[in-house]
XYZ file of C-alpha atoms in Angstrom:
448
model
C 0.964 26.303 21.540
C 0.949 22.920 22.210
C 0.169 20.300 19.017
C -0.994 16.288 19.555
C -0.432 13.792 16.428
C -1.949 10.209 17.495
C -0.076 7.749 15.387
C 3.410 7.662 14.404
C 3.373 6.186 11.264
C 4.661 7.919 8.507
C 1.645 10.008 7.714
C 1.916 11.127 11.085
C 6.253 11.793 11.587
C 5.338 14.128 7.908
C 2.672 15.944 9.978
C 4.809 16.354 12.657
C 7.618 17.499 10.300
C 5.458 19.621 8.552
C 3.546 21.327 11.985
C 7.074 22.268 13.071
C 8.006 23.959 10.040
C 4.561 25.381 9.785
C 4.676 27.061 13.293
C 8.225 27.227 14.174
C 10.258 26.530 16.819
C 8.382 27.595 19.517
C 5.531 25.104 19.210
C 5.502 22.057 21.277
C 4.438 19.063 19.264
C 4.038 15.467 20.879
C 3.882 12.312 18.775
C 1.667 9.701 20.394
C 2.397 6.223 19.205
C 0.958 3.254 20.440
C 3.288 0.613 19.408
C 6.805 0.361 20.724
C 8.602 1.820 17.825
C 7.524 4.598 15.283
C 7.132 3.842 11.500
C 3.954 2.207 11.210
C 4.162 -0.361 8.872
C 7.388 0.887 7.037
C 9.960 -0.944 8.958
C 13.319 -1.604 8.166
C 15.260 -4.737 9.773
C 18.480 -6.268 9.377
C 19.366 -9.361 7.155
C 23.035 -10.584 5.642
C 24.676 -7.437 6.906
C 22.598 -5.199 5.573
C 19.502 -3.301 5.848
C 16.072 -4.753 4.146
C 12.456 -3.201 4.080
C 9.942 -5.203 5.830
C 6.971 -3.856 5.182
C 6.521 -1.820 2.225
C 9.687 -1.599 0.143
C 8.936 0.731 -2.912
C 6.710 3.918 -3.635
C 5.462 4.748 -7.283
C 8.078 7.194 -8.884
C 5.425 8.666 -10.914
C 3.908 10.723 -7.928
C 6.349 13.478 -6.918
C 5.948 13.378 -2.668
C 8.763 11.412 -2.081
C 11.529 12.412 -4.043
C 10.302 15.940 -2.841
C 10.396 14.935 0.839
C 13.940 13.409 0.416
C 14.726 15.910 -1.215
C 13.945 18.156 1.585
C 15.610 16.339 4.237
C 18.677 16.058 2.125
C 18.653 12.600 1.463
C 18.819 12.647 -2.440
C 21.398 10.377 -2.381
C 19.434 7.357 -0.887
C 16.957 7.598 -3.497
C 16.929 4.066 -6.170
C 14.967 2.948 -8.970
C 14.498 -0.330 -9.740
C 16.790 -2.854 -12.097
C 14.106 -2.778 -15.005
C 13.471 -6.559 -14.643
C 9.438 -7.396 -14.875
C 7.900 -9.842 -12.704
C 5.998 -13.303 -13.644
C 2.945 -14.155 -12.627
C 2.334 -18.129 -11.512
C -1.334 -19.408 -12.967
C -2.060 -22.363 -14.178
C 1.041 -24.019 -12.289
C 3.572 -22.163 -14.278
C 5.035 -19.396 -14.932
C 4.214 -16.550 -17.331
C 5.663 -12.992 -18.290
C 3.170 -10.621 -16.662
C 1.034 -8.610 -18.972
C 1.999 -5.571 -20.514
C -0.237 -2.167 -21.045
C -2.603 -3.318 -18.562
C -4.233 -0.526 -15.516
C -3.483 -2.673 -12.526
C -3.784 -6.180 -14.443
C -7.053 -5.015 -16.654
C -6.006 -5.549 -20.108
C -6.252 -3.132 -22.980
C -6.089 -6.216 -25.730
C -6.394 -9.894 -25.657
C -2.959 -10.660 -26.919
C -1.009 -9.246 -24.220
C -2.666 -12.139 -22.250
C -1.720 -14.876 -24.643
C -0.829 -17.742 -22.802
C -2.229 -16.672 -19.383
C -5.694 -17.388 -19.861
C -7.309 -19.882 -22.354
C -8.691 -19.454 -25.855
C -12.297 -18.392 -24.423
C -10.675 -15.901 -22.192
C -8.453 -14.477 -25.064
C -11.883 -14.215 -27.214
C -13.987 -12.799 -24.227
C -11.244 -9.809 -24.206
C -11.104 -9.392 -28.150
C -14.696 -9.298 -28.418
C -15.514 -7.015 -25.432
C -15.770 -3.811 -27.417
C -18.425 -5.178 -28.977
C -20.537 -6.003 -26.391
C -22.803 -3.288 -24.550
C -21.609 -1.950 -21.420
C -23.176 -1.359 -18.165
C -22.402 1.693 -16.271
C -24.164 3.969 -13.579
C -22.271 6.677 -13.644
C -20.767 7.952 -10.131
C -21.513 4.175 -9.085
C -19.130 2.199 -7.360
C -18.844 -2.482 -8.019
C -15.897 -4.001 -6.476
C -13.312 -4.885 -9.859
C -13.931 -8.529 -10.137
C -17.431 -7.967 -10.675
C -16.956 -5.411 -13.618
C -13.347 -7.327 -14.944
C -14.728 -11.085 -14.989
C -18.732 -9.545 -16.625
C -16.451 -7.885 -19.159
C -13.497 -10.334 -19.695
C -14.232 -13.111 -17.718
C -13.050 -14.703 -14.240
C -9.746 -15.651 -15.365
C -8.933 -12.297 -16.229
C -9.936 -10.948 -13.016
C -8.384 -14.088 -10.858
C -4.506 -14.865 -13.085
C -4.186 -10.711 -14.138
C -5.694 -8.479 -11.669
C -5.688 -10.223 -8.623
C -1.898 -10.640 -8.411
C -1.393 -6.858 -8.535
C -3.994 -5.644 -6.318
C -3.363 -8.716 -3.730
C 0.450 -6.764 -3.429
C -0.859 -3.201 -2.859
C -4.179 -3.888 -0.491
C -3.813 -7.445 0.822
C -7.089 -8.052 -0.530
C -8.261 -9.081 -3.973
C -10.631 -7.868 -6.860
C -13.296 -8.603 -5.072
C -12.761 -7.224 -2.022
C -11.352 -3.848 -3.227
C -13.633 -1.334 -5.147
C -13.154 0.527 -8.773
C -14.099 4.080 -7.621
C -11.073 4.000 -4.858
C -8.605 1.882 -6.338
C -8.852 2.964 -9.912
C -10.446 6.461 -10.097
C -8.962 7.323 -13.672
C -10.954 4.210 -14.703
C -13.842 4.955 -13.218
C -13.843 8.771 -14.537
C -13.175 7.420 -18.091
C -16.591 5.061 -17.335
C -18.651 7.809 -15.959
C -17.682 10.067 -19.494
C -19.200 7.428 -21.171
C -16.528 5.227 -22.547
C -18.356 2.406 -24.705
C -16.242 -0.529 -23.636
C -13.744 -1.797 -20.500
C -11.266 -1.659 -23.536
C -11.714 1.377 -24.377
C -11.688 2.730 -20.995
C -8.682 1.406 -20.125
C -6.720 2.125 -23.592
C -7.737 6.199 -22.679
C -6.110 6.531 -18.975
C -2.590 4.120 -19.842
C 0.101 6.671 -19.768
C 1.815 6.840 -22.943
C 4.892 3.981 -23.035
C 8.100 5.251 -20.882
C 11.363 4.331 -20.100
C 11.481 6.029 -16.785
C 11.199 3.698 -13.842
C 8.321 3.324 -12.356
C 8.594 2.842 -8.541
C 11.466 4.026 -6.617
C 13.100 2.560 -3.426
C 15.476 4.077 -0.696
C 19.077 2.403 -0.366
C 18.960 1.827 3.344
C 15.832 1.654 3.529
C 12.720 3.570 4.531
C 13.839 3.733 8.279
C 16.186 6.564 7.124
C 13.201 9.018 6.217
C 11.769 7.771 9.472
C 14.966 8.889 11.087
C 14.918 11.981 9.623
C 11.339 13.265 9.935
C 11.342 12.217 13.560
C 14.859 14.462 14.197
C 13.129 17.098 11.952
C 10.236 17.293 13.698
C 11.722 18.422 17.149
C 8.619 16.771 18.280
C 8.640 14.839 22.155
C 8.047 11.462 20.606
C 6.447 8.718 22.774
C 6.034 5.078 22.257
C 4.250 2.735 23.813
C 2.067 5.575 24.344
C -1.800 4.977 23.116
C -4.329 7.717 22.661
C -7.571 6.430 24.879
C -9.920 9.202 24.286
C -10.669 12.313 22.667
C -12.748 15.364 23.702
C -13.356 18.781 22.856
C -13.216 21.643 24.975
C -13.827 25.306 24.748
C -10.960 26.465 23.674
C -9.285 22.898 22.146
C -9.036 19.874 22.859
C -7.869 16.781 25.703
C -5.977 13.685 24.919
C -5.949 11.351 27.381
C -3.056 10.244 28.105
C -1.519 14.263 27.742
C -4.473 16.336 28.425
C -5.004 19.446 26.661
C -4.082 20.831 23.506
C -4.882 23.349 21.366
C -4.903 21.312 17.968
C -4.733 17.341 16.863
C -4.148 15.355 14.077
C -5.502 11.682 14.310
C -2.699 9.359 12.363
C -4.248 6.564 13.691
C -5.843 3.447 11.543
C -9.769 3.750 10.852
C -10.544 1.382 13.701
C -8.595 3.559 16.138
C -9.570 6.523 14.628
C -13.326 5.827 14.802
C -13.318 4.618 18.412
C -11.791 8.390 19.328
C -14.009 9.937 17.470
C -17.070 8.659 18.484
C -17.544 10.949 21.309
C -17.053 14.345 19.239
C -17.817 13.216 15.710
C -19.916 10.328 15.619
C -21.027 10.523 11.971
C -17.441 10.516 11.087
C -16.553 7.538 13.778
C -19.578 5.656 12.239
C -18.140 6.042 8.321
C -14.334 5.617 9.594
C -15.125 2.549 11.292
C -16.679 1.162 8.117
C -13.138 0.804 6.935
C -11.882 -3.057 6.972
C -8.497 -4.003 7.130
C -6.630 -6.871 5.817
C -3.235 -9.017 7.950
C -0.349 -9.717 5.847
C 3.457 -11.235 6.859
C 6.485 -10.721 5.374
C 9.479 -13.166 5.190
C 12.813 -12.222 3.887
C 15.395 -15.009 2.763
C 18.935 -14.496 2.290
C 20.160 -16.784 0.088
C 23.491 -17.958 -1.439
C 24.727 -16.073 -4.158
C 24.390 -18.758 -6.518
C 21.210 -19.622 -5.890
C 19.954 -19.791 -9.826
C 16.922 -17.424 -9.131
C 14.796 -16.272 -12.870
C 16.161 -13.084 -14.273
C 12.837 -11.711 -13.103
C 11.792 -8.660 -10.337
C 9.568 -11.407 -8.641
C 6.731 -13.805 -8.972
C 2.954 -12.994 -8.414
C 0.421 -15.917 -7.494
C -3.128 -15.677 -9.513
C -6.298 -16.731 -7.187
C -6.951 -20.408 -6.907
C -3.034 -22.323 -7.421
C -3.015 -23.607 -3.931
C 0.183 -22.463 -2.734
C 0.213 -20.150 0.933
C 2.471 -17.173 -0.305
C 0.761 -14.829 -2.383
C 3.728 -13.025 -3.868
C 7.549 -13.198 -4.184
C 9.927 -10.489 -4.485
C 13.242 -11.147 -5.975
C 14.716 -8.308 -4.264
C 18.492 -8.122 -5.391
C 17.202 -9.182 -9.312
C 14.875 -5.973 -8.415
C 17.320 -3.916 -6.885
C 20.815 -3.572 -8.053
C 21.989 -1.881 -4.661
C 21.208 -5.176 -2.935
C 22.782 -7.455 -5.609
C 25.691 -5.263 -5.332
C 26.128 -6.795 -1.590
C 26.654 -10.053 -3.006
C 24.491 -13.386 -2.154
C 20.437 -13.022 -2.302
C 17.468 -11.326 -1.004
C 13.932 -12.624 -1.775
C 10.847 -11.391 0.295
C 7.554 -13.783 0.375
C 4.552 -12.191 0.930
C 1.488 -13.905 3.020
C -1.775 -13.099 3.882
C -5.087 -11.788 2.363
C -8.371 -10.132 3.550
C -10.516 -12.317 5.440
C -7.186 -14.960 5.739
C -5.734 -14.051 9.080
C -4.347 -17.577 9.205
C -0.586 -16.709 8.398
C -0.257 -14.297 11.414
C -0.943 -17.520 13.939
C 1.974 -19.522 11.696
C 5.254 -19.819 14.074
C 8.396 -18.317 12.167
C 9.491 -21.829 11.655
C 6.056 -22.541 9.883
C 6.275 -19.125 7.504
C 10.057 -19.836 6.399
C 9.075 -23.516 5.406
C 6.381 -22.676 3.385
C 8.009 -19.517 1.703
C 11.009 -22.156 1.180
C 8.706 -24.519 -0.576
C 6.759 -21.822 -2.068
C 9.578 -20.414 -3.432
C 11.164 -23.877 -5.108
C 7.979 -24.662 -6.864
C 7.831 -21.219 -8.751
C 11.213 -21.086 -9.653
C 12.254 -24.823 -10.001
C 15.436 -23.836 -7.984
C 16.636 -25.500 -4.972
C 15.888 -22.750 -1.998
C 18.238 -23.349 1.336
C 18.615 -20.057 2.967
C 21.117 -18.873 4.951
C 19.081 -16.561 7.156
C 15.545 -14.849 7.376
C 13.608 -12.243 9.348
C 10.204 -12.465 9.586
C 7.645 -9.160 10.265
C 3.722 -9.732 10.674
C 1.390 -7.089 9.849
C -1.880 -7.424 11.868
C -4.303 -5.010 10.449
C -2.004 -3.582 8.831
C -3.528 -1.976 5.118
C -6.885 -0.682 4.495
C -9.506 -2.402 2.085
C -10.362 0.083 -0.231
C -14.067 -1.637 -0.716
C -16.907 -0.540 -2.795
C -18.174 3.139 -1.718
C -14.750 4.149 0.135
C -15.103 7.287 -2.173
C -18.186 8.500 0.112
C -17.200 6.831 3.282
C -14.204 9.156 3.019
C -16.198 11.861 2.050
C -18.413 11.456 5.069
C -15.463 10.889 7.536
C -14.035 14.205 6.007
C -17.291 16.451 6.091
C -17.829 15.132 9.418
C -14.886 16.488 11.347
C -14.586 19.647 8.734
C -16.789 22.339 11.186
C -13.867 20.979 14.336
C -11.250 23.515 14.185
C -7.821 22.154 15.414
C -8.554 18.748 14.679
C -7.686 17.035 11.408
C -7.370 13.235 10.061
C -4.620 11.306 8.127
C -3.622 8.401 7.088
C -3.297 5.378 4.656
C -6.959 4.588 4.947
C -8.163 7.661 3.294
C -6.844 8.500 -0.148
C -4.397 5.934 -0.809
C -2.251 3.183 0.687
C 1.147 4.261 -1.239
C 4.247 6.345 0.640
C 3.307 9.257 -1.420
C -0.532 9.636 -0.453
C 0.678 9.369 2.855
C 3.130 12.069 2.401
C 0.238 13.846 0.933
C -1.874 13.352 3.915
C 0.243 14.218 6.657
C 0.803 16.968 4.928
C -2.440 18.149 4.281
C -3.381 17.502 8.187
C -0.947 19.469 9.623
C -1.929 22.434 7.166
C -5.723 22.036 8.624
C -4.670 21.563 12.134
C -2.176 24.298 11.842
C -4.995 26.709 10.240
C -6.084 27.738 13.909
C -2.480 28.959 15.462
C -1.254 30.851 12.598
């Protein structure tokens, strides 16, 4: 039997590995990746004598997929957790503590926002439960429309936008409530009397458990292990040009006939490949928009007096070019142990591809200037790495869940075809692991 996986990102590599475990040694699995390397938006570079992740650098620790996969692959010793330091938010021209007890920045009380928003904003949050809430069960709106209407624009721009920008390279205006905050949408559907009540009802109880996890030597360790254990023919620089259905299976250009296929490609590529075989699914995938971003990693002298915080998030409207800084050697003890200091600067939001066209020197200069401003510390890097991510993150816009339901419904009657990827049910690594696993199970069902 022969199976093709189009796309060699984390979703595709997990799919290939799961296909191997499901189908055994006799299966011929081919992974086709258009770019020169596998990993997609996971990429580990080198800086200051060690590995540094230049794409995603953490995963949500409360989800089980990544720790379970690391254990399965014998990589338990790679699991690391953050220091526990909290980030700052730069808003109104100064640094503030990131509000606590929020749902992606949406507050559960006014007090946690004190200092971040003005007195009128605090009063609006405090009195929100007194105002009637209009919510259509099953409906969807962008996060900004909901939060600004209930709590005011300052809350959306200073508390919510900095967090959504880090996850989606978007903003509260480009992200829908139902896809990005499903627990909140469910609470509102159940008839929560106010947004405050809805947020309070879905917040997890206080815990000292780490929120995030990471890999000591970077995501490349996981990617390499998946590629090795999949035992697949992995071809880079090999874009899938077309997909066609036959009486007995599928035909992919450039490799020919296969018995099953997993499309672990970005939404626009998936839309193009599905067009001749599942036009409605293709249209749904084509409606998912992408955002671009850039990561600039800086190595600094060890005596650089960075704040005792994990990072600095930038509120909307602050006039800075960077959208966030991760103070990596503060956030991760294993990076601090190397000596020196490491910082990651993030650029780019949905609708603003400008930073992609900046030279490395321009990006580094912007990172240095903005970091110096928000920390009040002279920044003199002794090394840097730049990674551009054109179209790297899907935007979970209002109506996203309906679009994905239409996509999955549109391929449900095509045996041996499955889709996977960060544009489906979550952009984080755990969601991608789950997506790749589910796609492998579906594709293999016609072969066992």
